[in-house]
């Protein structure tokens, strides 16, 4: 375990907005400047981005089975309109 | 905004007039999105299917009350989320509320796992075991955080749409999303560092 420096802690709560590109310019520049010099925070930002990408990719693979759709249309009495 | 399979907008007027074909089109456009949302929140296919069916039954029943102030998709997501949370309450006997008095807590200040696992091969990051671990980590998030990460990051709703679905402020959405993402990052860091002996 590594205990980041206090200055790192100040930025952690903003990292989610930072990776979304939703921060105001001044704070964004402050974080970019910080991670350019702080290897630990650069790793946190990189692994945060990768974490989001991974669960987005794995979730996108989830398909609804055809039989689930069939039962849904039947429950709604729409079987005749199921394509 | 949700991407639908067909671009032609659903006619609210036709739905309110009881047009079955239009309702079938609504179901066809949104059923996969509702199913994925439900599966991520309740964690098992049987309950997810129940949530899916109840969502569209309630939508059909309450269409006359829909005032059109939010989009149809936001309205459907709100019904589905409430149904999924009801399943959690029923199954686990737990108090599941979207109100979270700890929104301003400082739990992001805990020590962070600082391990650079981004360099691992893609097949390792996307392995079945890693995916299972990540699924488990998401399922173990508190419901208040899990719902936000599902709507915002997995279903692709905007911060504003998520706040409308959950009836919480945009600031609360951002705070919960941040906490959820950092918890998931921490879980994956622990997993990869233990699995592959990565050094801090």
CSV table of C-alpha atoms in Angstrom, one decimal:
chain,number,residue,atom,x,y,z
A,1,UNK,CA,0.0,0.0,0.0
A,2,UNK,CA,1.2,3.5,-0.8
A,3,UNK,CA,0.0,6.5,1.1
A,4,UNK,CA,-0.2,9.3,-1.4
A,5,UNK,CA,1.0,12.8,-0.4
A,6,UNK,CA,-1.6,15.2,1.0
A,7,UNK,CA,-1.5,17.2,-2.2
A,8,UNK,CA,-2.5,14.0,-4.1
A,9,UNK,CA,-5.5,13.5,-1.8
A,10,UNK,CA,-6.8,16.9,-2.6
A,11,UNK,CA,-7.2,15.9,-6.2
A,12,UNK,CA,-8.6,12.4,-5.8
A,13,UNK,CA,-12.3,13.5,-5.5
A,14,UNK,CA,-11.9,15.4,-8.8
A,15,UNK,CA,-10.4,12.5,-10.8
A,16,UNK,CA,-13.7,11.1,-11.9
A,17,UNK,CA,-14.8,14.4,-13.4
A,18,UNK,CA,-11.2,14.8,-14.8
A,19,UNK,CA,-11.4,11.5,-16.8
A,20,UNK,CA,-14.9,12.6,-18.0
A,21,UNK,CA,-13.4,15.8,-19.3
A,22,UNK,CA,-16.0,17.7,-17.2
A,23,UNK,CA,-13.7,19.8,-15.1
A,24,UNK,CA,-13.3,23.5,-15.4
A,25,UNK,CA,-10.1,24.5,-17.2
A,26,UNK,CA,-8.2,25.7,-14.2
A,27,UNK,CA,-8.6,22.6,-12.1
A,28,UNK,CA,-8.0,20.4,-15.2
A,29,UNK,CA,-4.7,22.2,-15.8
A,30,UNK,CA,-3.7,21.7,-12.1
A,31,UNK,CA,-4.3,18.0,-12.3
A,32,UNK,CA,-2.5,17.6,-15.6
A,33,UNK,CA,0.5,19.5,-14.1
A,34,UNK,CA,0.4,17.3,-11.0
A,35,UNK,CA,0.2,13.9,-12.7
A,36,UNK,CA,3.1,15.0,-15.0
A,37,UNK,CA,5.3,15.1,-11.9
A,38,UNK,CA,3.6,12.5,-9.7
A,39,UNK,CA,4.0,8.9,-10.9
A,40,UNK,CA,1.5,7.5,-8.2
A,41,UNK,CA,-1.3,9.9,-9.3
A,42,UNK,CA,-0.6,9.1,-13.0
A,43,UNK,CA,-1.1,5.4,-12.2
A,44,UNK,CA,-4.3,6.1,-10.3
A,45,UNK,CA,-5.6,8.1,-13.3
A,46,UNK,CA,-4.5,5.5,-15.9
A,47,UNK,CA,-6.0,2.6,-13.9
A,48,UNK,CA,-9.2,4.5,-13.2
A,49,UNK,CA,-9.7,5.1,-17.0
A,50,UNK,CA,-8.9,1.4,-17.6
A,51,UNK,CA,-11.3,0.2,-15.0
A,52,UNK,CA,-14.1,2.2,-16.6
A,53,UNK,CA,-13.2,0.9,-20.0
A,54,UNK,CA,-13.2,-2.7,-18.8
A,55,UNK,CA,-16.6,-2.7,-17.2
A,56,UNK,CA,-18.1,-0.9,-20.1
A,57,UNK,CA,-16.6,-3.5,-22.5
A,58,UNK,CA,-17.7,-6.5,-20.5
A,59,UNK,CA,-21.2,-5.1,-20.0
A,60,UNK,CA,-21.6,-4.4,-23.7
A,61,UNK,CA,-21.3,-8.1,-24.3
A,62,UNK,CA,-24.4,-8.9,-22.3
A,63,UNK,CA,-27.2,-9.7,-24.7
A,64,UNK,CA,-30.8,-10.5,-23.8
A,65,UNK,CA,-31.7,-14.1,-24.7
A,66,UNK,CA,-34.4,-14.4,-27.4
A,67,UNK,CA,-36.6,-16.5,-25.1
A,68,UNK,CA,-36.6,-13.7,-22.6
A,69,UNK,CA,-38.0,-11.4,-25.3
A,70,UNK,CA,-40.5,-14.0,-26.3
A,71,UNK,CA,-41.8,-14.4,-22.8
A,72,UNK,CA,-42.0,-10.6,-22.4
A,73,UNK,CA,-44.1,-10.2,-25.5
A,74,UNK,CA,-46.3,-13.1,-24.4
A,75,UNK,CA,-46.8,-11.5,-20.9
A,76,UNK,CA,-47.8,-8.3,-22.6
A,77,UNK,CA,-50.1,-10.1,-25.0
A,78,UNK,CA,-48.1,-8.8,-28.0
A,79,UNK,CA,-46.9,-12.2,-29.4
A,80,UNK,CA,-48.5,-11.4,-32.8
A,81,UNK,CA,-46.2,-8.3,-33.1
A,82,UNK,CA,-42.9,-10.0,-32.2
A,83,UNK,CA,-40.5,-9.7,-35.1
B,1,UNK,CA,-29.3,9.6,-24.6
B,2,UNK,CA,-30.1,6.0,-25.2
B,3,UNK,CA,-29.4,4.7,-28.7
B,4,UNK,CA,-32.4,3.0,-30.1
B,5,UNK,CA,-32.6,0.4,-32.9
B,6,UNK,CA,-34.8,2.6,-35.0
B,7,UNK,CA,-34.5,6.3,-35.3
B,8,UNK,CA,-38.2,7.1,-35.9
B,9,UNK,CA,-39.4,8.6,-32.6
B,10,UNK,CA,-42.1,6.7,-30.6
B,11,UNK,CA,-45.4,8.5,-30.9
B,12,UNK,CA,-46.7,9.3,-27.4
B,13,UNK,CA,-50.1,10.0,-28.9
B,14,UNK,CA,-50.3,6.6,-30.5
B,15,UNK,CA,-49.3,5.0,-27.2
B,16,UNK,CA,-52.0,6.9,-25.4
B,17,UNK,CA,-54.5,5.9,-28.0
B,18,UNK,CA,-53.7,2.2,-27.2
B,19,UNK,CA,-51.9,1.5,-30.4
B,20,UNK,CA,-50.5,-2.0,-29.8
B,21,UNK,CA,-48.0,-1.9,-32.6
B,22,UNK,CA,-46.5,1.3,-31.3
B,23,UNK,CA,-46.3,-0.2,-27.8
B,24,UNK,CA,-44.6,-3.3,-29.3
B,25,UNK,CA,-42.1,-0.9,-31.0
B,26,UNK,CA,-41.4,0.8,-27.7
B,27,UNK,CA,-40.8,-2.6,-26.1
B,28,UNK,CA,-38.5,-3.7,-28.9
B,29,UNK,CA,-36.5,-0.5,-28.8
B,30,UNK,CA,-35.9,-0.5,-25.0
B,31,UNK,CA,-36.1,-4.1,-23.8
B,32,UNK,CA,-32.4,-4.9,-24.0
B,33,UNK,CA,-31.5,-1.7,-22.3
B,34,UNK,CA,-34.0,-2.4,-19.5
B,35,UNK,CA,-32.8,-6.0,-19.2
B,36,UNK,CA,-29.1,-5.0,-18.9
B,37,UNK,CA,-29.9,-2.3,-16.3
B,38,UNK,CA,-32.0,-4.8,-14.3
B,39,UNK,CA,-29.3,-7.6,-14.5
B,40,UNK,CA,-26.6,-5.2,-13.3
B,41,UNK,CA,-28.7,-4.0,-10.3
B,42,UNK,CA,-30.3,-7.3,-9.2
B,43,UNK,CA,-27.4,-9.6,-10.2
B,44,UNK,CA,-29.3,-12.6,-11.6
B,45,UNK,CA,-31.1,-13.4,-14.8
B,46,UNK,CA,-34.4,-14.6,-13.2
B,47,UNK,CA,-34.9,-11.5,-11.2
B,48,UNK,CA,-33.8,-9.3,-14.1
B,49,UNK,CA,-36.5,-10.9,-16.3
B,50,UNK,CA,-39.1,-10.2,-13.6
B,51,UNK,CA,-38.0,-6.6,-13.5
B,52,UNK,CA,-38.1,-6.4,-17.3
B,53,UNK,CA,-41.7,-7.7,-17.4
B,54,UNK,CA,-42.9,-5.6,-14.5
B,55,UNK,CA,-41.4,-2.5,-16.0
B,56,UNK,CA,-43.3,-2.7,-19.3
B,57,UNK,CA,-46.5,-3.8,-17.5
B,58,UNK,CA,-46.3,-0.7,-15.3
B,59,UNK,CA,-45.4,1.4,-18.3
B,60,UNK,CA,-48.5,0.2,-20.1
B,61,UNK,CA,-50.7,0.8,-17.1
B,62,UNK,CA,-49.4,4.3,-16.3
B,63,UNK,CA,-49.1,5.6,-19.8
B,64,UNK,CA,-52.1,7.9,-19.3
B,65,UNK,CA,-50.3,9.5,-16.3
B,66,UNK,CA,-47.1,10.1,-18.3
B,67,UNK,CA,-46.9,13.9,-18.6
B,68,UNK,CA,-44.0,14.0,-21.1
B,69,UNK,CA,-41.9,16.3,-19.0
B,70,UNK,CA,-39.1,13.7,-19.1
B,71,UNK,CA,-38.3,11.6,-22.1
B,72,UNK,CA,-39.9,8.2,-22.5
B,73,UNK,CA,-36.5,6.5,-22.0
B,74,UNK,CA,-35.9,8.4,-18.7
B,75,UNK,CA,-39.4,7.5,-17.6
B,76,UNK,CA,-38.8,3.8,-18.4
B,77,UNK,CA,-35.5,3.8,-16.7
B,78,UNK,CA,-37.1,5.3,-13.6
B,79,UNK,CA,-39.7,2.5,-13.5
B,80,UNK,CA,-37.1,-0.2,-14.1
B,81,UNK,CA,-34.7,1.2,-11.4
B,82,UNK,CA,-37.5,1.3,-8.9
B,83,UNK,CA,-38.6,-2.2,-9.8
B,84,UNK,CA,-35.0,-3.5,-9.4
B,85,UNK,CA,-34.6,-1.8,-6.0
B,86,UNK,CA,-37.9,-3.4,-4.9
B,87,UNK,CA,-36.5,-6.8,-5.8
B,88,UNK,CA,-33.4,-6.1,-3.7
B,89,UNK,CA,-35.6,-5.0,-0.8
B,90,UNK,CA,-37.7,-8.2,-1.1
B,91,UNK,CA,-34.8,-10.6,-1.6
B,92,UNK,CA,-32.4,-9.3,1.0
B,93,UNK,CA,-34.8,-7.7,3.4
B,94,UNK,CA,-32.4,-4.8,3.3
B,95,UNK,CA,-33.3,-1.2,3.5
B,96,UNK,CA,-32.4,0.0,0.0
B,97,UNK,CA,-32.9,3.7,-0.4
B,98,UNK,CA,-31.5,6.1,-2.9
B,99,UNK,CA,-31.1,8.7,-0.2
B,100,UNK,CA,-27.6,8.6,1.2
B,101,UNK,CA,-26.7,10.7,4.1
B,102,UNK,CA,-23.0,9.9,3.6
B,103,UNK,CA,-22.8,11.7,0.2
B,104,UNK,CA,-20.3,14.2,1.7
B,105,UNK,CA,-18.3,11.7,3.6
B,106,UNK,CA,-14.6,11.7,3.0
B,107,UNK,CA,-14.0,8.0,2.4
B,108,UNK,CA,-12.0,8.7,-0.8
B,109,UNK,CA,-9.2,9.7,1.6
B,110,UNK,CA,-8.3,6.1,2.4
B,111,UNK,CA,-4.9,4.7,1.3
B,112,UNK,CA,-4.9,3.9,-2.4
B,113,UNK,CA,-3.6,0.8,-4.0
B,114,UNK,CA,-1.1,2.2,-6.5
B,115,UNK,CA,-0.2,-0.6,-8.8
B,116,UNK,CA,0.2,-0.1,-12.6
B,117,UNK,CA,-1.7,-2.9,-14.1
B,118,UNK,CA,-2.5,-1.1,-17.4
B,119,UNK,CA,0.5,-2.7,-19.0
B,120,UNK,CA,-1.0,-6.2,-18.6
B,121,UNK,CA,-2.0,-7.9,-21.9
B,122,UNK,CA,-5.6,-7.3,-23.1
B,123,UNK,CA,-6.4,-11.0,-22.9
B,124,UNK,CA,-5.4,-11.0,-19.2
B,125,UNK,CA,-7.5,-7.8,-18.5
B,126,UNK,CA,-10.5,-9.3,-20.4
B,127,UNK,CA,-10.1,-12.9,-19.1
B,128,UNK,CA,-13.2,-14.7,-17.9
B,129,UNK,CA,-11.8,-14.7,-14.4
B,130,UNK,CA,-11.1,-11.0,-14.4
B,131,UNK,CA,-14.6,-10.3,-15.8
B,132,UNK,CA,-16.1,-12.5,-13.1
B,133,UNK,CA,-14.1,-10.6,-10.4
B,134,UNK,CA,-15.2,-7.3,-11.9
B,135,UNK,CA,-18.9,-8.4,-12.0
B,136,UNK,CA,-18.6,-9.4,-8.3
B,137,UNK,CA,-17.0,-6.1,-7.4
B,138,UNK,CA,-19.9,-4.2,-9.1
B,139,UNK,CA,-22.5,-6.4,-7.4
B,140,UNK,CA,-20.9,-5.7,-4.0
B,141,UNK,CA,-21.1,-2.0,-4.4
B,142,UNK,CA,-23.7,-0.4,-2.1
B,143,UNK,CA,-27.0,-0.1,-4.1
B,144,UNK,CA,-26.8,3.7,-4.0
B,145,UNK,CA,-23.5,3.6,-5.8
B,146,UNK,CA,-24.2,0.6,-8.1
B,147,UNK,CA,-27.3,2.2,-9.5
B,148,UNK,CA,-25.4,5.3,-10.5
B,149,UNK,CA,-22.5,3.5,-12.1
B,150,UNK,CA,-24.9,1.3,-14.0
B,151,UNK,CA,-27.0,4.2,-15.4
B,152,UNK,CA,-24.1,6.6,-16.0
B,153,UNK,CA,-21.2,4.4,-17.1
B,154,UNK,CA,-22.8,1.2,-18.4
B,155,UNK,CA,-26.1,2.4,-19.8
B,156,UNK,CA,-24.6,5.7,-21.0
B,157,UNK,CA,-27.0,8.2,-19.6
B,158,UNK,CA,-25.8,11.7,-19.0
B,159,UNK,CA,-25.3,13.1,-15.5
B,160,UNK,CA,-28.6,15.1,-15.9
B,161,UNK,CA,-30.6,12.1,-17.2
B,162,UNK,CA,-29.2,10.0,-14.3
B,163,UNK,CA,-30.3,12.7,-11.8
B,164,UNK,CA,-33.8,12.7,-13.3
B,165,UNK,CA,-34.1,8.9,-13.2
B,166,UNK,CA,-33.0,8.8,-9.6
B,167,UNK,CA,-34.5,12.1,-8.5
B,168,UNK,CA,-31.3,13.2,-6.9
B,169,UNK,CA,-29.1,16.2,-7.7
B,170,UNK,CA,-26.5,16.2,-10.4
B,171,UNK,CA,-23.9,16.8,-7.7
B,172,UNK,CA,-25.0,13.7,-5.9
B,173,UNK,CA,-24.7,11.7,-9.1
B,174,UNK,CA,-21.1,13.0,-9.6
B,175,UNK,CA,-20.1,12.3,-6.0
B,176,UNK,CA,-21.6,8.7,-6.1
B,177,UNK,CA,-20.1,8.0,-9.5
B,178,UNK,CA,-16.7,9.1,-8.2
B,179,UNK,CA,-16.9,6.9,-5.1
B,180,UNK,CA,-18.1,3.9,-7.2
B,181,UNK,CA,-15.4,4.2,-9.8
B,182,UNK,CA,-12.6,4.6,-7.2
B,183,UNK,CA,-13.9,1.5,-5.3
B,184,UNK,CA,-13.9,-0.5,-8.5
B,185,UNK,CA,-10.5,0.7,-9.4
B,186,UNK,CA,-9.3,-0.3,-6.0
B,187,UNK,CA,-10.8,-3.7,-6.3
B,188,UNK,CA,-9.2,-4.4,-9.7
B,189,UNK,CA,-5.9,-3.1,-8.4
B,190,UNK,CA,-5.9,-5.5,-5.5
B,191,UNK,CA,-7.0,-8.4,-7.8
B,192,UNK,CA,-4.3,-7.8,-10.5
B,193,UNK,CA,-1.5,-7.1,-8.0
B,194,UNK,CA,-2.3,-10.4,-6.1
B,195,UNK,CA,-2.8,-12.4,-9.3
B,196,UNK,CA,0.3,-11.2,-11.0
B,197,UNK,CA,2.6,-10.2,-8.2
B,198,UNK,CA,2.7,-6.6,-9.2
B,199,UNK,CA,4.7,-4.3,-7.0
B,200,UNK,CA,3.4,-1.1,-5.4
